[in-house]
XYZ file of C-alpha atoms in Angstrom:
705
model
C 81.743 312.538 35.268
C 78.037 311.278 35.178
C 78.483 312.696 31.314
C 81.013 310.095 30.617
C 79.147 307.439 32.403
C 76.273 308.681 30.028
C 77.967 307.869 26.635
C 79.885 304.696 28.269
C 75.931 303.268 28.694
C 74.862 304.670 25.084
C 78.293 303.060 23.682
C 77.412 299.885 25.434
C 73.641 300.111 24.542
C 74.794 300.734 20.739
C 77.053 297.687 20.924
C 74.605 295.513 22.287
C 71.838 296.328 18.934
C 74.912 295.976 16.738
C 75.167 292.945 17.662
C 71.508 291.848 17.841
C 71.412 292.336 14.363
C 74.400 290.695 14.022
C 72.635 287.791 15.325
C 69.667 288.554 13.612
C 71.643 288.815 9.700
C 73.361 285.244 10.679
C 70.564 283.752 10.572
C 68.880 284.788 7.822
C 72.509 283.315 5.799
C 71.525 280.193 3.543
C 74.786 278.544 2.768
C 72.792 275.677 0.477
C 71.168 278.604 -1.759
C 74.503 280.470 -4.327
C 73.991 284.160 -5.369
C 72.317 284.651 -8.457
C 74.873 287.634 -10.318
C 72.471 290.057 -11.465
C 73.783 290.852 -15.501
C 75.343 294.417 -15.942
C 76.563 293.677 -19.408
C 74.090 296.208 -21.934
C 75.808 298.889 -19.536
C 78.787 301.034 -20.387
C 81.742 299.905 -21.601
C 83.900 300.846 -18.469
C 81.233 299.546 -15.677
C 82.609 297.062 -12.932
C 80.969 295.822 -9.859
C 82.479 296.944 -6.241
C 81.497 295.028 -3.102
C 80.961 296.945 0.471
C 82.648 294.461 3.064
C 79.975 295.017 5.755
C 81.920 295.703 8.922
C 81.763 292.500 12.111
C 83.654 290.872 14.413
C 86.365 287.927 13.454
C 83.983 284.964 14.125
C 80.970 286.494 11.909
C 80.298 285.219 8.542
C 81.716 287.646 5.605
C 79.088 289.709 4.079
C 79.029 291.860 1.167
C 76.871 293.940 -0.778
C 77.591 295.091 -4.733
C 77.547 298.282 -6.193
C 77.821 298.776 -10.032
C 79.671 302.012 -10.502
C 81.681 303.589 -14.005
C 85.373 303.513 -14.001
C 85.228 307.235 -16.062
C 83.759 308.350 -12.357
C 86.451 307.789 -11.147
C 84.791 305.527 -8.086
C 86.469 305.032 -4.497
C 87.642 301.656 -3.652
C 90.803 299.046 -2.880
C 91.732 296.439 -5.407
C 93.037 292.930 -3.878
C 95.796 291.320 -5.609
C 96.363 287.975 -4.266
C 96.444 284.248 -5.739
C 93.199 281.609 -6.652
C 95.313 278.961 -4.836
C 98.988 277.574 -4.397
C 100.158 274.178 -5.828
C 103.315 272.259 -4.517
C 105.570 272.580 -6.829
C 105.340 276.621 -5.516
C 103.401 278.051 -8.893
C 100.132 279.645 -8.478
C 97.409 280.406 -10.513
C 94.941 283.824 -10.667
C 92.786 284.337 -13.197
C 91.257 281.586 -14.752
C 90.925 283.078 -18.165
C 90.169 279.704 -20.591
C 87.371 279.456 -18.077
C 87.549 277.795 -14.924
C 89.820 274.558 -14.498
C 87.448 271.539 -13.694
C 89.425 270.512 -10.387
C 89.609 274.028 -9.140
C 85.547 274.697 -9.821
C 85.283 271.141 -7.708
C 86.822 272.682 -4.949
C 84.913 275.818 -4.954
C 81.659 274.159 -5.267
C 82.569 272.002 -1.822
C 83.896 275.263 0.020
C 82.583 275.399 3.578
C 84.420 279.160 2.680
C 81.145 281.942 1.599
C 80.557 285.106 1.555
C 77.396 286.244 1.825
C 75.231 288.612 -0.757
C 71.514 288.836 -0.269
C 71.741 286.039 2.665
C 73.269 283.748 -0.345
C 76.530 282.323 -0.133
C 79.346 282.723 -2.791
C 82.325 280.417 -3.039
C 85.738 281.987 -1.887
C 89.070 280.087 -1.294
C 90.441 279.975 2.350
C 93.533 282.405 1.143
C 91.075 285.075 -0.300
C 88.807 284.136 3.154
C 91.739 284.907 5.387
C 92.216 287.885 3.830
C 88.075 289.753 3.578
C 88.599 288.444 7.671
C 92.153 290.778 7.921
C 90.680 293.824 6.127
C 87.031 293.807 7.863
C 86.813 296.856 9.899
C 84.495 296.014 12.851
C 82.510 299.419 12.579
C 82.705 300.801 9.174
C 81.856 298.785 5.692
C 84.713 298.663 3.279
C 84.697 299.307 -0.521
C 86.289 296.908 -2.438
C 87.572 294.449 -5.506
C 88.428 291.874 -6.030
C 88.330 289.705 -9.305
C 86.822 286.175 -7.312
C 83.835 287.991 -6.457
C 83.031 291.115 -8.414
C 82.875 289.005 -11.587
C 80.856 286.787 -12.644
C 83.024 283.593 -13.272
C 80.038 281.476 -15.479
C 79.658 284.408 -17.732
C 81.779 283.270 -20.241
C 80.869 287.094 -21.714
C 81.204 289.245 -18.663
C 84.385 287.154 -17.940
C 86.229 287.845 -20.921
C 85.158 291.769 -21.433
C 85.925 292.683 -17.391
C 89.164 290.871 -17.827
C 89.460 293.522 -20.868
C 89.503 295.920 -17.786
C 91.527 294.951 -15.150
C 94.549 296.769 -15.869
C 92.391 299.720 -15.302
C 90.465 298.475 -12.613
C 93.691 298.127 -10.439
C 95.444 301.239 -11.546
C 92.374 303.624 -11.006
C 91.793 301.622 -6.835
C 92.918 304.532 -4.485
C 95.324 301.543 -3.879
C 96.010 297.771 -4.197
C 96.307 295.909 -1.356
C 99.110 293.015 -2.055
C 98.106 289.936 0.531
C 100.780 287.388 0.401
C 99.565 285.118 3.146
C 98.737 284.853 6.422
C 100.949 285.554 9.672
C 102.871 282.824 11.299
C 105.199 283.152 14.444
C 107.381 284.879 12.795
C 105.779 287.714 10.717
C 105.875 290.860 13.206
C 109.862 290.468 13.690
C 110.227 290.228 9.469
C 108.233 293.562 9.314
C 109.731 295.115 11.679
C 113.213 294.760 10.568
C 112.053 295.188 6.961
C 110.471 299.176 8.234
C 114.483 299.223 9.648
C 116.606 298.305 7.254
C 114.052 301.268 4.573
C 115.068 303.789 7.982
C 118.733 302.715 7.264
C 118.713 303.141 3.350
C 117.505 306.564 3.387
C 119.905 307.455 6.563
C 122.760 305.935 3.799
C 121.040 308.491 1.235
C 120.834 306.220 -1.740
C 120.635 307.944 -4.660
C 116.914 306.385 -5.936
C 114.975 306.857 -9.323
C 111.937 309.147 -8.258
C 109.000 307.993 -10.719
C 107.600 311.170 -11.761
C 105.771 310.708 -15.651
C 102.748 309.676 -14.030
C 100.643 312.300 -11.890
C 98.684 309.447 -10.078
C 102.026 307.732 -9.328
C 102.242 308.314 -5.469
C 105.658 305.915 -4.811
C 109.169 307.513 -4.218
C 112.567 306.608 -4.474
C 112.029 302.811 -5.355
C 115.782 301.592 -5.652
C 116.914 300.599 -8.773
C 120.239 298.386 -9.859
C 121.987 300.919 -9.734
C 120.879 302.525 -6.428
C 122.885 300.242 -4.123
C 125.738 302.367 -3.412
C 127.179 302.910 -0.431
C 124.508 300.849 1.325
C 126.230 297.990 -0.357
C 129.632 298.847 -0.056
C 130.074 299.966 3.470
C 129.797 295.912 3.779
C 131.511 293.963 0.185
C 134.558 293.110 2.696
C 131.943 290.977 5.168
C 132.841 287.695 3.291
C 133.299 285.767 6.588
C 131.532 286.456 10.225
C 130.558 290.274 10.985
C 133.542 291.597 12.381
C 133.367 293.360 15.249
C 133.559 296.866 13.508
C 130.416 295.468 11.792
C 128.632 294.507 14.829
C 128.827 297.914 16.452
C 127.992 299.991 12.704
C 124.776 297.599 12.498
C 123.994 298.394 16.511
C 124.609 301.984 16.116
C 122.150 302.088 12.707
C 120.066 300.167 15.063
C 119.881 296.346 13.008
C 119.486 293.650 14.985
C 121.348 290.806 15.150
C 122.075 289.346 11.624
C 121.154 285.944 12.306
C 117.739 287.103 13.094
C 117.009 287.968 9.812
C 116.213 284.552 8.472
C 113.221 285.646 9.419
C 112.800 287.764 6.331
C 112.803 284.253 4.518
C 108.877 284.009 5.613
C 107.610 287.278 3.799
C 110.056 287.204 1.137
C 109.394 283.627 -0.132
C 105.473 283.790 -0.518
C 104.695 282.206 -4.086
C 102.468 285.418 -4.773
C 105.735 287.268 -6.360
C 105.903 284.285 -9.049
C 102.932 284.934 -10.576
C 102.387 286.667 -14.398
C 99.248 288.706 -13.272
C 101.250 290.342 -10.697
C 103.168 292.295 -13.022
C 99.752 293.982 -14.089
C 98.370 294.462 -10.729
C 101.169 295.469 -8.959
C 102.839 297.744 -11.393
C 100.497 299.682 -12.848
C 98.462 300.660 -9.393
C 98.960 304.318 -8.020
C 99.650 302.405 -4.361
C 100.633 299.560 -3.194
C 100.474 298.174 0.237
C 101.683 294.474 1.303
C 99.578 292.957 3.893
C 100.431 289.717 5.496
C 98.113 288.951 8.413
C 97.399 291.757 10.435
C 100.836 293.639 9.193
C 101.105 295.906 6.720
C 103.172 297.957 4.830
C 104.406 300.203 1.354
C 105.415 298.584 -0.888
C 108.168 301.216 -2.246
C 110.053 300.177 1.527
C 109.452 296.272 0.970
C 110.755 296.559 -2.510
C 113.853 298.613 -2.107
C 114.400 295.997 1.164
C 114.151 293.097 -1.532
C 116.368 295.325 -3.481
C 119.108 295.631 -0.831
C 118.364 291.943 -0.051
C 118.993 290.501 -3.724
C 122.729 292.727 -4.161
C 123.472 292.988 -0.842
C 126.470 290.351 -1.290
C 127.410 290.462 2.830
C 124.104 288.827 3.495
C 125.062 285.138 1.757
C 127.356 284.341 4.508
C 124.003 283.516 6.551
C 123.749 279.962 5.157
C 120.150 279.908 6.761
C 119.645 282.809 3.854
C 122.097 281.897 1.468
C 119.786 278.605 1.504
C 116.635 280.239 0.774
C 118.451 283.043 -2.077
C 120.095 279.557 -4.109
C 117.486 276.961 -3.874
C 114.641 275.633 -2.883
C 113.836 272.925 -0.550
C 112.469 269.372 -0.160
C 109.385 270.883 2.048
C 108.590 273.228 -0.513
C 108.502 276.711 -2.481
C 111.426 278.160 0.036
C 113.306 280.053 -3.018
C 113.562 283.864 -1.759
C 111.978 286.188 -4.459
C 113.978 289.526 -4.219
C 115.276 289.149 -7.654
C 111.601 289.116 -9.379
C 110.611 291.826 -6.642
C 113.553 294.138 -8.275
C 112.198 292.875 -11.431
C 108.575 294.360 -10.293
C 110.540 297.441 -9.330
C 112.202 298.046 -12.983
C 108.587 297.491 -14.225
C 106.885 299.895 -12.440
C 109.613 302.365 -13.641
C 109.378 300.943 -17.417
C 105.534 301.345 -17.075
C 105.410 304.275 -16.162
C 108.318 306.314 -17.796
C 110.038 304.448 -20.162
C 107.542 301.670 -22.005
C 107.921 303.863 -25.413
C 111.035 303.601 -26.118
C 111.830 300.211 -23.862
C 112.389 297.590 -26.796
C 110.070 294.607 -27.116
C 112.969 292.406 -26.340
C 113.638 294.068 -22.895
C 109.981 293.653 -22.568
C 109.971 290.231 -22.564
C 112.885 289.204 -20.879
C 111.541 291.235 -18.035
C 108.738 288.359 -17.564
C 110.772 285.252 -18.162
C 110.979 284.861 -14.331
C 107.388 284.661 -13.433
C 105.125 281.855 -14.006
C 101.916 280.903 -15.117
C 99.510 278.192 -14.980
C 98.639 278.123 -18.203
C 101.575 278.745 -20.281
C 99.503 281.516 -23.252
C 99.234 283.951 -19.575
C 102.545 284.885 -20.731
C 101.793 286.928 -23.729
C 98.397 288.365 -23.040
C 99.673 289.193 -19.396
C 102.626 290.839 -21.855
C 100.013 292.254 -24.280
C 97.934 293.771 -21.664
C 100.963 295.878 -19.849
C 102.217 297.514 -23.414
C 98.040 298.025 -24.362
C 97.492 301.945 -24.930
C 100.845 302.894 -24.859
C 102.647 300.877 -27.879
C 99.190 300.584 -29.043
C 99.912 299.964 -33.287
C 102.303 296.636 -31.557
C 99.115 295.795 -29.379
C 96.751 296.497 -32.197
C 98.238 294.488 -34.638
C 98.719 291.140 -32.464
C 94.763 291.842 -31.908
C 94.541 291.656 -35.714
C 95.844 288.147 -36.005
C 93.146 287.389 -33.260
C 94.626 285.283 -30.607
C 92.364 283.639 -28.035
C 91.997 281.220 -25.645
C 90.996 278.627 -28.484
C 94.540 278.686 -29.716
C 97.599 276.222 -28.568
C 100.032 277.651 -26.770
C 102.120 277.504 -30.042
C 100.025 279.024 -31.819
C 99.368 282.176 -29.239
C 103.623 282.233 -29.065
C 103.607 282.908 -33.018
C 101.359 284.697 -32.962
C 103.377 287.173 -30.602
C 106.602 287.198 -32.343
C 105.295 288.181 -35.839
C 103.879 290.443 -34.593
C 106.838 291.987 -32.800
C 109.136 291.663 -34.764
C 106.959 292.745 -37.482
C 106.795 296.121 -35.808
C 109.769 296.382 -33.650
C 113.189 298.737 -35.046
C 115.536 295.478 -33.351
C 115.512 291.939 -33.549
C 116.718 291.405 -29.830
C 113.508 289.483 -29.474
C 115.342 286.853 -30.987
C 118.120 286.732 -28.707
C 115.448 284.823 -26.480
C 115.133 282.234 -28.345
C 117.025 279.620 -26.605
C 118.839 276.648 -26.920
C 116.277 274.661 -28.862
C 117.124 271.557 -26.251
C 115.236 273.285 -23.697
C 111.879 273.733 -24.858
C 108.694 272.667 -22.658
C 106.183 273.908 -26.049
C 105.877 271.481 -28.811
C 105.631 272.873 -32.445
C 107.532 275.668 -32.148
C 108.506 277.314 -35.887
C 112.984 277.670 -34.860
C 112.357 281.223 -34.504
C 109.659 281.428 -31.745
C 110.951 282.013 -28.218
C 109.829 279.780 -26.230
C 108.158 281.788 -23.168
C 107.385 279.613 -20.767
C 111.530 279.146 -19.869
C 112.307 281.141 -16.960
C 115.308 282.529 -18.679
C 116.841 284.251 -15.689
C 120.846 284.220 -15.007
C 120.537 281.575 -12.132
C 119.094 279.357 -15.295
C 120.518 277.642 -17.523
C 119.090 278.445 -20.885
C 122.059 280.554 -21.704
C 122.709 284.291 -21.087
C 121.064 286.388 -23.809
C 124.020 287.830 -26.009
C 122.630 290.848 -25.821
C 121.332 291.715 -22.157
C 120.799 295.821 -22.481
C 117.331 296.992 -21.521
C 118.299 299.963 -23.930
C 121.035 300.259 -26.109
C 122.708 297.680 -27.030
C 126.970 297.984 -27.334
C 127.145 295.481 -30.649
C 126.258 297.222 -33.989
C 126.660 293.933 -35.952
C 124.742 294.815 -39.013
C 125.568 298.806 -38.370
C 122.728 300.793 -38.301
C 120.392 298.984 -41.057
C 116.829 298.759 -40.578
C 115.240 295.591 -39.341
C 114.157 294.050 -42.523
C 110.801 291.182 -42.160
C 108.421 289.835 -44.250
C 106.183 286.523 -43.654
C 105.301 283.145 -46.050
C 102.905 281.092 -45.593
C 104.447 277.687 -46.921
C 102.690 273.980 -46.498
C 100.475 275.401 -43.246
C 104.218 276.852 -41.625
C 104.234 280.342 -40.664
C 108.479 280.827 -42.648
C 110.523 284.684 -41.765
C 111.977 286.047 -44.631
C 114.725 288.063 -44.023
C 118.434 290.039 -45.541
C 121.067 288.504 -44.670
C 124.307 288.405 -45.035
C 126.640 284.669 -44.936
C 130.099 285.413 -43.040
C 131.579 282.662 -42.333
C 131.030 278.426 -41.458
C 131.533 277.061 -37.669
C 134.434 274.648 -38.375
C 134.427 273.406 -34.782
C 132.644 273.277 -30.711
C 134.019 272.791 -28.018
C 132.889 271.459 -24.634
C 129.996 272.421 -23.302
C 130.005 275.290 -20.239
C 130.719 273.385 -16.683
C 131.528 275.665 -13.757
C 132.218 272.576 -12.103
C 134.910 271.925 -13.696
C 135.395 275.885 -15.326
C 139.119 274.798 -15.409
C 138.824 271.773 -18.101
C 136.966 274.473 -20.147
C 139.003 277.046 -20.362
C 141.654 274.069 -21.681
C 139.717 272.679 -24.245
C 138.362 276.268 -25.305
C 141.735 277.172 -25.160
C 142.992 274.226 -27.507
C 140.544 274.553 -29.765
C 141.758 277.814 -31.082
C 146.021 276.598 -30.913
C 144.807 274.105 -32.802
C 142.458 275.853 -35.433
C 144.469 279.034 -35.427
C 148.154 280.191 -36.537
C 149.749 283.206 -35.158
C 147.438 286.020 -34.392
C 143.706 286.920 -34.521
C 141.673 287.739 -38.322
C 141.871 291.721 -36.185
C 145.366 291.524 -35.368
C 145.481 290.916 -31.627
C 146.875 288.310 -29.711
C 145.036 285.358 -29.715
C 145.173 285.193 -25.575
C 143.701 288.594 -26.079
C 140.996 288.230 -28.253
C 140.649 284.444 -26.497
C 139.659 286.253 -22.905
C 137.602 288.940 -24.918
C 135.665 286.239 -26.606
C 134.636 284.506 -23.462
C 132.948 287.743 -21.562
C 131.829 288.773 -24.889
C 134.190 292.662 -24.885
C 132.139 293.724 -22.157
C 133.361 294.457 -18.524
C 131.610 294.475 -15.077
C 129.959 297.804 -15.416
C 128.895 297.209 -19.140
C 132.057 298.966 -20.611
C 132.874 298.013 -24.533
C 135.167 297.170 -25.624
C 136.451 295.717 -22.130
C 139.793 297.207 -20.909
C 142.329 295.235 -20.833
C 142.383 295.044 -16.327
C 139.487 293.045 -17.566
C 141.776 290.037 -19.326
C 144.438 290.603 -16.430
C 141.243 289.688 -13.598
C 139.696 286.838 -15.902
C 143.051 285.512 -15.939
C 143.453 285.504 -12.417
C 140.150 283.689 -11.595
C 141.347 280.905 -14.727
C 144.645 280.320 -13.763
C 143.935 279.588 -10.079
C 140.718 277.049 -10.526
C 143.651 275.711 -13.079
C 145.651 275.374 -9.516
C 142.563 273.442 -7.685
C 141.624 271.184 -11.119
C 145.252 269.909 -12.558
C 148.338 268.639 -10.315
C 150.634 271.166 -10.752
C 153.419 269.012 -12.723
C 150.714 269.187 -15.371
C 150.120 272.921 -15.468
C 154.132 273.818 -15.555
C 153.903 270.735 -18.968
C 154.581 272.375 -22.411
C 152.523 269.836 -23.793
C 149.609 270.114 -21.621
C 149.250 273.836 -21.203
C 148.857 276.098 -25.006
C 150.332 279.017 -25.190
C 146.944 280.930 -24.475
C 147.220 280.116 -21.648
C 150.813 280.716 -20.777
C 149.958 284.177 -22.146
C 147.066 284.507 -19.742
C 148.964 283.453 -16.674
C 151.854 286.094 -17.572
C 148.552 288.700 -17.346
C 147.645 287.310 -14.121
C 151.260 288.077 -12.847
C 151.079 291.470 -13.578
C 148.223 292.672 -10.316
C 147.420 290.652 -7.465
C 143.381 290.621 -6.884
C 142.013 290.165 -3.128
C 140.182 287.698 -2.674
C 136.220 289.572 -2.025
C 137.081 291.266 -5.815
C 137.650 287.735 -7.836
C 134.142 286.621 -5.655
C 132.074 289.609 -6.871
C 133.475 289.121 -10.435
C 132.120 285.701 -10.235
C 128.991 286.144 -12.338
C 130.614 288.813 -14.779
C 133.429 285.737 -15.289
C 130.348 283.405 -15.872
C 129.183 285.487 -18.752
C 130.050 282.063 -20.895
C 127.114 280.236 -18.834
C 125.838 277.220 -20.593
C 127.610 278.110 -23.930
C 129.582 276.666 -26.583
C 132.648 278.350 -27.395
C 133.033 277.341 -31.915
C 135.917 278.572 -34.462
C 135.367 278.533 -37.708
C 136.800 277.705 -40.735
C 137.841 281.889 -41.490
C 139.213 282.029 -37.728
C 136.785 283.697 -36.287
C 136.041 282.949 -32.098
C 132.289 283.125 -30.853
C 130.020 281.756 -28.090
C 126.741 279.711 -29.296
C 124.441 277.226 -27.795
C 124.949 274.042 -27.051
C 123.097 272.754 -29.839
C 125.356 274.169 -32.636
C 127.633 272.027 -34.472
C 130.787 271.836 -37.188
C 128.271 273.004 -40.200
C 126.296 275.589 -38.988
C 126.606 279.226 -40.038
C 126.745 282.607 -38.791
C 125.192 285.009 -40.362
C 124.383 289.227 -39.566
C 120.791 289.869 -40.293
C 119.176 293.463 -41.713
C 119.015 295.240 -38.652
C 120.346 292.539 -36.006
C 122.250 294.154 -32.598
C 124.396 291.003 -33.241
C 125.033 287.599 -35.182
C 122.718 284.726 -35.397
C 124.001 281.143 -36.019
C 121.986 279.277 -38.645
C 121.292 275.993 -39.789
C 120.704 275.107 -43.784
C 118.191 272.294 -44.050
C 116.138 271.416 -47.083
C 113.126 273.103 -47.875
C 111.149 270.102 -49.356
C 107.906 269.998 -50.496
C 107.818 274.349 -49.732
C 108.847 275.655 -52.912
C 111.538 278.079 -51.805
C 115.427 278.757 -51.407
C 117.652 279.559 -49.015
C 115.611 277.764 -46.276
C 117.484 277.640 -42.327
C 116.526 276.362 -39.115
C 117.713 279.376 -36.513
C 119.781 277.793 -34.011
C 120.311 281.418 -31.427
C 122.867 284.358 -30.948
C 126.146 284.716 -30.962
C 128.934 286.427 -29.784
C 131.808 286.516 -32.513
C 134.744 288.345 -32.166
C 135.669 290.664 -34.841
C 132.530 291.296 -36.455
C 130.349 292.886 -33.213
C 130.804 296.339 -34.939
C 129.712 296.222 -38.554
C 132.904 295.283 -39.804
C 131.168 291.702 -41.793
C 129.577 294.269 -43.220
C 132.822 295.870 -44.684
C 133.697 293.003 -46.272
C 134.602 292.886 -50.161
C 132.607 289.840 -50.440
C 129.315 291.701 -48.632
C 126.007 291.575 -50.738
C 122.992 290.810 -48.547
C 120.803 287.389 -49.761
C 116.950 286.985 -48.813
C 116.862 283.725 -46.756
C 113.616 281.935 -45.309
C 113.902 280.793 -41.071
C 111.738 277.683 -40.961
């Protein structure tokens, strides 16, 4: 007993001495004197600063000391991923590569949040101050790396050099701490639900994708698009309030009542998930922990639950959550970023296992949903991720000398040129959305505007070729990509062999999901006006029509789509027609065309449950923001909304899909066969190389401005 009292007394004495020492240190802090970084540029090329966060209690100032370490020596440290600032529209900035924005620099100059090194202050923002206070240990030092502290932001030479190492810094870290913000009153409940849902996923034995390509990657069993299976299937019929059976099943699994699930919105809507640079920081890391205030969970659990929420249509019956999933509220950014987190899961798998075999068109598609305060960072982040694996292409990009002195249009042009010159497909051109959506001025017609967030819920038109690996289409058969470049009158023109298939004769109404029936009536009437009898392939017009509308791909990606898909499409089309038009009109032969009549007969051959139609909505809505057209030769197709009669359908050498080009005058260029790029297209009957089998087939070099 006496020994215990003696030990307790000794501990109290040590604590008292520590408190006195801390007090003396506090007295030495000088908030009026800024810390001056020592230069280490002359050292090794892989040298970085880490800092030791000194122990302390909640109310004590933050203190640190720096160490210079070599990445090649595998130093032990943790890296923090965070936002520099959040702005009212929900976007966030992270690395101010082009130099600190003046307003942000002024904020940090006036900041009352500091960390002290050798008694002198280093200004930090409130977000990082909160994170460091939470991460600080009461009695032990903690070795960390965070860009805002470890890089001398005023030293441009150091900043530019260190930014080249950031990917390797996060990759070599013992773990990455993803700081999503300070906790709220609902955080504890949200993390509790995450843990329970993650455990339920294991109970259902959902088959995940084990990432084993990298020996240093510790994450296992991250859920992917195809792996939500049984868990989701068990609740597919929950399209109304949960049944007693469902409530009982949830209770048996240890899940809380579903009305409590809305607290998940507080952790899945954090703006950090929109940052373009989070891809690099999270995806290259060996191990990631998600931290919110004092709560922490493993990234794998966090991401798996996000994937389940994203794909589980049963969760949408709760308006509190469905509202977050669909759109932001007027009060600020309320969107659940489960889709972006799912993309990060894909990126981690691609980066560690499949990056070399994944096309650049697919990689671009995977970064489209993320924000960048500086639009050029979309490109720099993408090439940084690929550096060292797709080295031939990234080196070619560097040879074009891209810098922050270039305009956004110049950076996008250099990136597109590098990719098209070295890629074996033209898939990147499918990311050239309708030019009416462009936000970046002075782009050549063939250069995608990488600023646009071209997701399935956005309005830019779903790329015709959406496959990440193997396209179902082979419009140019197995021909090779042949790209040449012409610099004429200061503009970069794309030259390539092309075959002109046909000219567009008429274009239908713009896509309008609110008046789906009206659009289908217009499109089908366009066909019956322009095409007589059967289609050019010998098919019935109604069959060619629905196959064109869904790009001849089934819900599961099967090409060509089975006939059952036509019955489902017909059933939905007639269901909407009945809600939009009087019944008498629908049975008037002057109002309804022969295509719709044939589709009506198809829909009678099967009965469909409401939930089957609901689950097929994304597939049925594939023409989103596209327009329907008919060519002079009788082909049907889908195009971007700016396409008009007189534009031409071309097959380009090496292209999976056809493209639409507009003839233009080449004044002052000294070139002929000049075109403006109008976008990708689905044209029924030429998606599998049929155009190249025509008697008049012959490649001709064209120039695209």
